[in-house]
Every structure is written in structure tokens, then in C-alpha cells.
XYZ file of C-alpha atoms in Angstrom:
528
model
C 57.341 85.624 101.162
C 60.690 85.565 99.767
C 62.836 88.577 98.799
C 63.568 89.369 95.100
C 67.057 88.461 94.199
C 67.449 91.318 92.051
C 66.562 94.913 93.679
C 67.320 97.831 91.377
C 67.748 97.284 87.484
C 70.460 99.792 86.339
C 72.019 100.371 83.151
C 74.954 97.811 81.900
C 77.499 100.589 82.855
C 76.152 100.772 86.452
C 76.653 98.701 89.234
C 74.458 95.367 89.795
C 72.358 95.941 93.264
C 71.011 92.999 94.663
C 69.074 92.219 98.048
C 71.621 89.183 98.771
C 74.685 87.432 96.857
C 73.090 86.149 93.241
C 75.221 83.363 92.926
C 74.705 83.617 89.087
C 73.450 86.072 87.076
C 76.176 88.449 85.661
C 78.375 86.684 87.924
C 78.716 84.176 85.093
C 80.004 86.598 82.868
C 82.547 87.889 85.678
C 83.588 84.009 85.779
C 84.478 83.978 82.274
C 86.487 87.218 82.362
C 88.439 85.449 85.362
C 89.230 82.425 83.062
C 90.468 84.891 80.060
C 92.413 86.977 82.639
C 93.958 83.790 84.275
C 95.213 82.408 80.563
C 96.706 86.016 79.562
C 98.538 86.585 83.058
C 99.688 83.082 84.678
C 99.545 81.491 81.748
C 101.608 83.795 79.662
C 104.286 83.782 82.760
C 104.655 80.017 82.990
C 104.531 79.672 79.059
C 107.400 82.768 78.809
C 110.125 79.889 78.697
C 109.761 79.036 75.264
C 111.437 82.659 74.426
C 114.367 81.640 76.919
C 116.831 80.175 74.141
C 116.091 82.881 71.651
C 117.159 85.756 74.101
C 120.277 83.700 75.207
C 121.202 83.655 71.677
C 120.096 87.371 70.763
C 121.561 88.962 73.829
C 124.295 86.778 74.324
C 123.485 86.263 78.026
C 123.437 83.577 80.449
C 120.418 81.458 81.702
C 120.494 82.835 84.966
C 120.310 86.634 83.940
C 117.530 85.971 81.420
C 115.574 84.265 84.308
C 115.722 87.131 86.169
C 113.061 88.633 84.014
C 110.152 86.335 84.901
C 111.628 86.702 88.498
C 111.418 90.702 88.288
C 107.696 90.104 86.780
C 106.078 87.970 89.428
C 108.274 90.317 92.417
C 106.518 93.130 91.158
C 103.143 91.599 90.773
C 103.167 90.457 94.091
C 105.003 93.218 96.004
C 102.691 95.828 94.234
C 99.403 94.146 95.639
C 98.273 96.502 98.253
C 98.368 99.177 95.519
C 96.020 97.302 93.450
C 93.737 96.840 96.475
C 93.796 100.880 96.965
C 93.387 101.884 93.526
C 90.270 99.109 93.361
C 88.389 100.599 96.342
C 89.183 104.046 94.962
C 88.312 103.761 91.372
C 86.437 100.433 91.010
C 87.694 97.167 89.978
C 86.621 97.659 86.131
C 88.830 100.525 85.429
C 91.822 99.039 87.010
C 91.902 95.886 85.230
C 91.519 97.691 81.994
C 94.366 99.906 82.901
C 96.232 97.151 83.918
C 95.757 95.254 80.797
C 96.871 98.153 79.219
C 100.407 98.260 80.964
C 100.383 94.348 80.257
C 100.275 94.609 76.632
C 102.462 97.893 76.215
C 105.232 95.978 78.069
C 105.125 92.779 76.075
C 104.750 94.876 72.741
C 107.867 97.332 73.784
C 109.729 94.077 74.722
C 109.712 92.868 71.320
C 111.739 95.536 70.427
C 114.644 95.495 73.175
C 118.252 95.570 72.439
C 119.281 94.272 75.694
C 118.287 91.956 78.574
C 118.214 95.301 81.042
C 114.883 96.389 78.449
C 113.536 93.208 79.129
C 113.970 94.158 82.853
C 111.892 97.065 82.522
C 109.259 96.242 79.828
C 108.419 92.838 80.933
C 109.942 92.852 84.641
C 108.377 96.443 85.928
C 105.611 97.535 83.399
C 104.048 93.955 82.730
C 104.594 93.156 86.256
C 102.474 96.005 87.409
C 99.919 94.941 84.828
C 99.404 91.749 85.985
C 98.988 92.840 89.845
C 96.209 95.465 88.299
C 94.370 92.660 86.145
C 94.322 89.563 87.853
C 93.541 90.635 92.200
C 90.795 92.950 91.301
C 89.139 89.982 89.073
C 89.445 87.371 91.609
C 88.019 89.833 94.242
C 85.115 90.771 92.463
C 84.090 87.093 91.391
C 84.113 86.403 95.178
C 81.522 88.904 95.712
C 79.143 87.501 93.135
C 79.123 83.843 94.612
C 78.482 82.624 98.150
C 77.357 79.090 98.080
C 79.017 78.139 94.723
C 81.962 80.330 95.105
C 84.568 78.017 95.659
C 83.332 75.626 92.482
C 83.297 78.623 90.118
C 86.528 80.085 91.378
C 88.319 76.822 91.208
C 87.085 76.208 87.730
C 87.485 79.718 86.341
C 91.110 79.512 87.528
C 91.748 76.685 84.947
C 92.200 79.317 82.302
C 95.898 79.318 83.628
C 96.613 75.644 82.771
C 94.600 75.743 79.424
C 97.061 78.348 78.617
C 100.307 76.626 79.534
C 99.035 73.472 77.698
C 98.042 75.392 74.452
C 100.162 78.640 74.339
C 103.712 77.018 74.408
C 103.187 74.652 71.402
C 101.173 77.535 69.627
C 104.293 80.065 70.378
C 106.870 77.685 69.437
C 105.291 77.028 66.066
C 104.616 80.990 65.568
C 108.696 81.256 66.541
C 109.344 79.297 63.266
C 107.190 81.086 61.288
C 108.092 84.838 61.669
C 110.567 84.828 64.766
C 110.698 85.613 68.274
C 110.387 89.047 67.983
C 106.933 89.292 65.840
C 105.967 86.561 68.165
C 106.578 88.481 71.475
C 104.669 91.172 69.752
C 101.689 89.095 68.758
C 101.264 87.976 72.415
C 101.516 91.465 73.502
C 98.409 92.258 71.147
C 96.693 89.114 72.490
C 96.810 90.427 75.900
C 94.887 93.355 74.793
C 91.955 90.965 75.619
C 92.270 91.550 79.661
C 91.014 95.445 78.539
C 87.943 93.796 77.320
C 87.498 91.470 80.025
C 87.828 94.405 82.338
C 85.026 96.196 80.942
C 82.669 93.309 81.908
C 83.496 93.747 85.568
C 80.160 95.326 86.463
C 80.268 96.251 90.306
C 78.139 94.537 92.594
C 76.349 96.355 95.435
C 74.389 93.974 98.298
C 71.724 96.262 100.160
C 69.410 94.541 102.616
C 65.718 94.933 101.689
C 62.634 93.420 103.296
C 58.971 93.506 102.021
C 56.855 95.928 103.813
C 53.194 94.898 104.737
C 50.551 97.289 103.564
C 48.688 99.591 106.170
C 45.540 101.379 105.817
C 46.812 105.086 105.303
C 43.471 106.447 106.834
C 43.789 104.816 110.436
C 45.307 107.067 112.712
C 47.803 106.605 115.633
C 45.133 107.209 118.019
C 42.415 104.820 116.546
C 45.224 102.084 116.342
C 45.949 102.548 120.301
C 42.159 102.726 121.105
C 41.945 98.793 119.176
C 44.797 97.567 120.927
C 43.483 98.571 124.405
C 40.018 96.938 123.521
C 41.614 93.831 122.346
C 43.846 93.119 125.661
C 40.599 94.291 127.561
C 42.667 97.013 129.401
C 40.938 100.608 130.214
C 43.033 103.184 129.662
C 42.149 104.537 133.209
C 42.880 101.315 134.940
C 44.682 101.494 138.162
C 44.594 97.850 139.198
C 48.035 97.034 138.533
C 49.416 100.411 140.327
C 50.429 101.834 136.890
C 48.830 104.213 134.823
C 48.547 102.935 131.331
C 48.846 106.364 129.162
C 49.191 104.688 125.822
C 47.192 107.492 123.770
C 49.571 109.739 121.891
C 47.596 113.081 123.480
C 48.617 111.581 127.028
C 52.435 111.098 126.254
C 54.569 114.121 127.625
C 56.387 116.231 125.501
C 55.211 114.194 122.314
C 53.199 115.394 119.577
C 53.293 112.008 117.689
C 54.116 108.635 118.879
C 54.572 105.393 116.871
C 55.225 102.030 118.048
C 58.683 100.541 118.183
C 57.543 97.548 115.903
C 57.165 99.834 112.962
C 60.866 100.540 112.845
C 62.165 97.569 111.149
C 59.304 98.248 108.493
C 60.914 101.642 107.941
C 64.183 99.591 107.125
C 62.637 97.589 104.731
C 61.749 100.374 102.577
C 63.377 101.632 99.255
C 66.537 103.684 100.501
C 65.647 106.286 97.947
C 62.386 107.096 99.209
C 63.586 106.898 103.150
C 65.329 110.195 103.505
C 66.177 109.399 107.115
C 68.476 106.476 106.228
C 71.889 107.736 107.656
C 74.701 107.704 104.847
C 76.749 104.709 104.186
C 80.349 104.480 105.955
C 83.186 105.358 103.571
C 85.085 102.256 102.257
C 88.742 102.197 103.558
C 91.310 101.945 100.864
C 93.256 99.380 102.480
C 92.135 97.941 105.994
C 95.211 97.262 108.014
C 93.007 95.881 110.750
C 93.729 92.214 109.126
C 97.233 92.702 110.597
C 95.966 92.244 114.128
C 93.862 89.249 113.194
C 95.790 86.305 114.052
C 93.948 84.133 112.056
C 94.899 85.864 109.196
C 98.756 86.382 110.398
C 98.903 82.511 110.069
C 97.228 82.268 106.894
C 99.898 84.737 105.475
C 102.876 82.609 106.840
C 101.094 79.607 105.208
C 101.168 81.571 101.880
C 105.136 82.660 102.492
C 106.252 79.252 102.969
C 103.888 77.413 100.607
C 104.786 79.859 97.694
C 108.568 78.280 98.041
C 106.865 74.821 96.992
C 104.961 76.178 93.758
C 107.872 76.928 91.403
C 110.280 73.603 91.733
C 108.925 70.857 89.482
C 107.812 73.317 86.745
C 111.463 74.926 86.512
C 113.355 71.497 87.602
C 111.376 68.418 86.456
C 113.065 68.883 82.946
C 116.340 69.172 84.212
C 116.018 66.233 86.754
C 114.093 63.959 83.704
C 117.383 64.796 81.643
C 119.578 63.905 84.369
C 118.159 60.433 84.530
C 118.814 59.857 80.754
C 115.139 61.121 79.640
C 114.816 62.283 76.197
C 114.000 66.002 75.341
C 110.638 65.032 74.022
C 109.396 63.002 76.580
C 110.533 65.235 79.172
C 108.016 67.883 77.593
C 105.155 65.018 78.112
C 105.728 65.124 81.565
C 105.290 69.031 82.089
C 102.104 68.632 79.821
C 100.690 65.661 82.025
C 101.081 67.954 85.230
C 99.306 70.822 83.771
C 96.602 68.679 82.697
C 96.466 66.746 86.152
C 96.517 70.670 87.537
C 92.903 71.169 85.534
C 91.414 68.336 87.157
C 92.498 69.126 90.879
C 91.531 72.769 90.590
C 87.834 71.355 89.494
C 87.875 68.448 92.427
C 89.055 71.180 94.832
C 86.033 73.186 94.013
C 83.459 70.435 93.999
C 84.744 69.213 97.284
C 84.475 72.765 98.963
C 81.099 73.804 97.528
C 79.358 70.818 99.446
C 77.959 71.559 103.018
C 78.385 71.500 105.782
C 82.331 71.747 105.496
C 85.225 73.047 107.202
C 86.943 74.513 104.227
C 90.122 75.383 105.861
C 90.350 71.609 107.171
C 90.424 70.189 103.462
C 93.061 72.829 102.483
C 95.327 71.628 104.981
C 94.802 67.904 104.054
C 95.715 68.991 100.286
C 98.845 70.872 101.728
C 100.114 67.781 103.289
C 99.494 65.731 100.393
C 101.501 68.177 98.373
C 104.272 68.324 100.881
C 104.441 64.217 99.990
C 104.585 64.915 96.360
C 107.429 67.065 96.333
C 109.547 64.411 98.721
C 108.518 61.679 96.535
C 110.093 63.381 93.513
C 114.043 62.699 94.382
C 112.751 59.010 94.796
C 111.433 58.322 91.296
C 113.574 56.591 88.812
C 112.654 56.464 84.961
C 110.394 58.159 82.703
C 107.052 56.392 84.368
C 108.301 57.245 87.746
C 108.560 60.893 86.957
C 105.118 60.738 85.145
C 103.283 59.160 87.981
C 104.976 61.803 90.477
C 104.158 64.786 87.989
C 100.761 64.008 87.485
C 100.131 63.213 91.681
C 101.665 66.875 92.132
C 100.265 68.501 89.310
C 96.594 67.212 90.439
C 97.460 68.604 94.453
C 98.886 71.556 93.242
C 95.824 72.294 91.358
C 93.547 71.767 94.682
C 95.713 74.532 96.671
C 96.655 77.080 93.828
C 93.051 77.580 92.554
C 91.665 77.741 96.316
C 94.123 79.737 98.467
C 93.055 83.168 97.509
C 89.447 82.446 97.371
C 89.473 81.020 101.172
C 90.464 84.662 102.287
C 86.660 85.069 101.983
C 85.730 82.499 104.643
C 85.074 83.378 108.392
C 87.548 81.027 109.566
C 90.279 83.601 107.995
C 88.807 87.048 107.357
C 85.511 87.158 105.419
C 84.171 88.656 102.623
C 83.876 92.183 103.947
C 87.656 92.558 104.351
C 88.571 90.162 101.530
C 89.977 92.954 99.040
C 92.393 94.406 101.841
C 93.376 90.873 102.980
C 94.109 89.742 99.529
C 96.418 92.918 98.831
C 98.366 92.137 102.135
C 98.503 88.579 101.380
C 99.848 88.734 98.085
C 102.214 90.813 98.918
C 103.702 88.760 101.649
C 103.858 85.801 99.114
C 106.321 88.350 97.058
C 109.060 87.556 99.637
C 109.223 83.850 98.758
C 108.601 84.622 95.106
C 111.608 86.487 94.875
C 113.624 84.506 97.019
C 112.651 80.999 96.225
C 114.221 80.446 92.832
C 117.667 81.825 93.781
C 117.559 79.795 96.871
C 116.855 76.344 95.422
C 119.431 77.332 92.536
C 122.156 78.135 94.931
C 121.520 74.494 96.081
C 121.300 73.225 93.064
C 124.887 74.465 92.401
C 126.414 73.435 95.648
C 125.165 70.042 95.847
C 125.283 69.571 92.260
C 122.098 67.430 92.772
C 118.320 68.746 91.467
C 116.815 66.704 94.265
C 117.835 69.305 96.751
C 115.600 71.986 95.043
C 112.432 69.589 95.442
C 113.812 69.151 99.049
C 113.988 72.662 99.998
C 110.749 73.101 98.269
C 108.862 70.603 100.502
C 110.160 72.099 103.874
C 108.711 75.356 102.841
C 105.383 73.378 102.019
C 105.491 71.608 105.313
C 106.155 74.787 107.284
C 103.241 76.470 105.591
C 100.966 73.547 106.731
C 101.992 74.061 110.421
C 100.710 77.312 110.010
C 97.689 76.573 108.109
C 96.557 74.188 111.023
C 96.576 77.229 113.393
C 94.354 79.541 111.563
C 91.098 77.994 112.939
C 92.399 77.846 116.642
C 93.542 81.431 116.404
C 90.260 82.244 114.872
C 88.578 80.312 117.579
C 90.599 81.915 120.577
C 90.185 85.415 119.281
C 86.297 84.980 119.068
C 85.894 83.421 122.625
C 88.298 86.310 123.811
C 85.787 88.921 122.189
C 83.247 87.171 124.078
C 84.511 87.324 127.315
C 84.867 91.286 126.597
C 81.109 91.385 125.714
C 80.279 89.515 128.895
C 82.332 91.723 131.058
C 80.818 94.699 129.681
C 77.290 93.480 130.083
C 77.985 92.605 133.952
C 79.172 95.967 134.337
C 76.506 97.651 132.897
C 73.752 95.689 134.979
C 76.036 95.825 138.140
C 75.505 100.092 137.839
C 73.242 102.117 139.155
C 69.590 101.717 138.051
C 68.450 103.880 135.198
C 66.699 107.061 136.302
C 62.961 107.773 135.696
C 61.573 110.393 133.928
C 59.944 113.266 136.348
C 56.880 113.350 134.682
C 56.320 109.509 135.268
C 56.858 109.524 138.938
C 54.651 112.722 139.212
C 51.797 110.683 137.559
C 51.978 107.706 139.322
C 52.498 109.777 142.697
C 48.961 111.718 141.795
C 47.249 108.642 141.054
C 48.015 107.076 144.018
C 46.779 110.152 146.170
C 43.579 110.276 143.984
C 43.408 106.287 145.144
C 44.006 107.220 148.666
C 41.248 109.892 148.930
C 38.742 107.404 147.060
C 39.060 105.170 149.806
C 38.862 108.029 152.674
C 35.387 108.777 151.119
C 34.296 104.981 151.104
């Protein structure tokens, strides 16, 4: 008999209750919401460069001071990830994402009236940065809860919203600036980001509740009759003394019990509706932030992978156009290289999701292969010459970046890392650790470029970080298996200690009954 996929139908504003992970259903709506949230968060962040020249001219500031707007924004977004986890566990993903959408929109709208770069640091850097965190992380977390077998594929495809946004928002905002100016264009972008709030309203919470079908039992059949039938089928008399043990299976013969039920009935009790079963213990309270993941060596290695790999995510998008210009490539053709990278990233995300969706497959090893190939792409950039050389490197890098960027957070839900039960807390801590590299990465690359007067040094530094990340990623699986073996040894030691202890004491009534039966047997033999 098959279990029904949906256990309880509830109103649209309530939680979806399933007996198992649906791998679809309302999850498709959540996937669409994640696609839009990706476009309106990371898509806008990556497209913000179209305002750089306008801000430099309006505020009479340098490029480095203007670039700190996005640096502060990304740092706040990742640094406040644990706060996003706590709020999501306390108030639910829906309310947190809707509040995040309001903060993102408010920060961008107020920034359109800014009179200095410091105002931008506060509005876009802090206000919108916090909103980006509250919007993105809960959305990807709840999406992972709606899918199991298709999780990798659906998450990878939905994450392409960022790539489509980069490909479409940059030319659209540029054309809009020519018509109404950069301030009203930024105001329009802020109003558009209110769509995050609408997407947040679609994130209905999900509850997985185990349920088993209950076989119908005749209500009029008493427990006494059931025991008598069982003894008749086994051809065993209630008064039998052949084995030397008195079989007292009748409820009336059980000392101190007025009603006895077989143990086989217990699983059926658990399979009943939780509302009808009043004896069901209350569910344990969910921790707002589970720091036990920090004691998991596999998660620690994975967090260091994210820390170092983040250093390799930003260099090509920031320095590919300056590198191409230094090689004598025109500005228009340099923009084509960046667009080709964004398109290739779409295909990389979809390909990674398709591969990771295959069964059976060890997903952590596939991720490791993609990270190693991504490191090769970063090393290849300084050796490229001419337009087509950079175009090939950009397409290759974009494809491999898509395979890693679209899967590294959902992989936290795999058992090789922490599992779906602790993914919410693990994602908050993981993104928080990434914030250190996100804040230090761009200034570090800028210092190397200023010191060496060569853009290739930025790519070398990012490749070094990516290689270090690959080394830590290679240690995730061994740490996990070693930890499991350690737990197994502890369990075996506990079992051995329990078996080596004193034998369990028998009830007094059982001993008395057995002795009485033996005495009766002796008297019968004497009379013979």
C-alpha cells in the first residue's frame, strides 16, 4: 500500500503538511519565487556597475570609494546570515523574506535621493545589504525542503535568475538612464525590488509528518478472545507446563494489569492521525541557531572551502574588462566578453543540476571536480591573448563558475556535509564565514594590481584561493566517514558494557509463580 503524498489540506496561508518530501507540488511555486528573488538580489548587485561612472561624476569621488558601496553591501549581506537563520526559525521564512524585500526596496529608493557617497554606504550598503540577506538565504533554505531527489536540478535551474538578470538588467538600466537620468533609474529599480515581498508571500512553510496506514480491526473483538485464538493457533494450552514456564497470556493472569495490549500494536498507534492520538508527545522545540554544526569536522572543512573559494568568484567579473582593455580590445567587444560569461554561467548551472540529480552519485566529488576545473580557468586568464583568447577563457570560466555557484549552498543539505535537518543553521554559519573573504577579497586583489601594475596578479590570487578551497573540499568526505566510524565505535562500546553488566532482575511474582508451579509438579509425581 502506498502512502498518500499530501496528508493534510490546509488554507493557503497555512503550512503544507506532507507525509514525505513532495519533490514538486507547491515546491514549483517556491522555485519560481527563488528565481525572481535571485534576479532582484544578486542580479541587481552584479548590475550595479552601470551606476559607477554616474556616481563618480555626481559625487566627485574616486572609483575605489564608489566600489566600497557594493563591498559593504555584500559584507552586510553575508555577515548577518546567522541573524537571518534565527529570524526564520522564530517567525517563519515568509515573514522574513517579505521584510527583507521592504528593506531592499527602501534602501535603493532612499539612495536615489543621496547627496554623498556616505549616504550610499548607509542606504545601499547597510539597509539594502541586510534586506538582501533576509531575502535570499531563507528562500534557498525552504526550497531545499520541498525537494529531495530533484533538489540539485531544481535549485540550479532556479538560481539562473541571477544570470538572466545580469544579461538583461545592465542594458535596460543603461537605456533607462539616457531617458530619465540615473536617480530616477535607481528609484525605478528600488520599486521593482518590491517584487521580493510578493515572492516572499508565496513561501508557504512545509511540515513533514510521518504517517502509516492503519489496518482495520474488529471493534467488538476483546483482548481476551484475541489471546485465546492465538493460543489455539499455536496449539499451546494456557495451563501447559511442558517447557517448565507457565504461559499466562490471558489479561486476567497478568499481575498488576487490568488491561494488556501486545507490543505489535504500538507502531499502529504511531501511524494514526496525530490529532486523534492524544498520547503523542509534543514535538521538540526548534533551535533558533544550532551551533552544533561547528563541532562537525566535515562542516568545518566545507566552511573553509567556501571561505577560500569566495576569493575566486569575483575577479573575472571585476577585472575582465580592464584586462581586455589593457590588451588593446575595444570597449564594445570587451562588453561582449562579459555577456558571454553570463550566458555560459546559465548553462553551467543547469548542467551541474542535471549531473547532481543522477543516482547513485557522490555529489561532493562532482563538486570537487568542478572546483578544480574552475581553478584551471583562473590560471588560464593571464595566458590569454587577443579577443578570442579571452572569449574562450571567459566562456569556460562562466560555465565552471555556474557549476559551483549554483550548488555550493544546496550541498549543505546532503548527508556528506550536515544534512537537511540542520541546513538552516549551517547555511547561516557558512555564509557568515564567507563574508570575511567577500570583504577582504576585492581590496586584496586591488592592492596586488596596484603593486604589480598587472591585472594578471588578481587572477593568480583568486586561483590560489580556489586551489586551497579544493583541498578543504577534498577533506569533507573523509572527515564525515571518520566521524561516523567514531560514533559507531562508541555505540559498540556502550553495547558491550551493557551486555557485560549484571543480568536483569526478574519480577518477584514471576519467580513465585514459577516456583509454585514446580512444587505442584513435584507433588503430582509423588502421588504417582
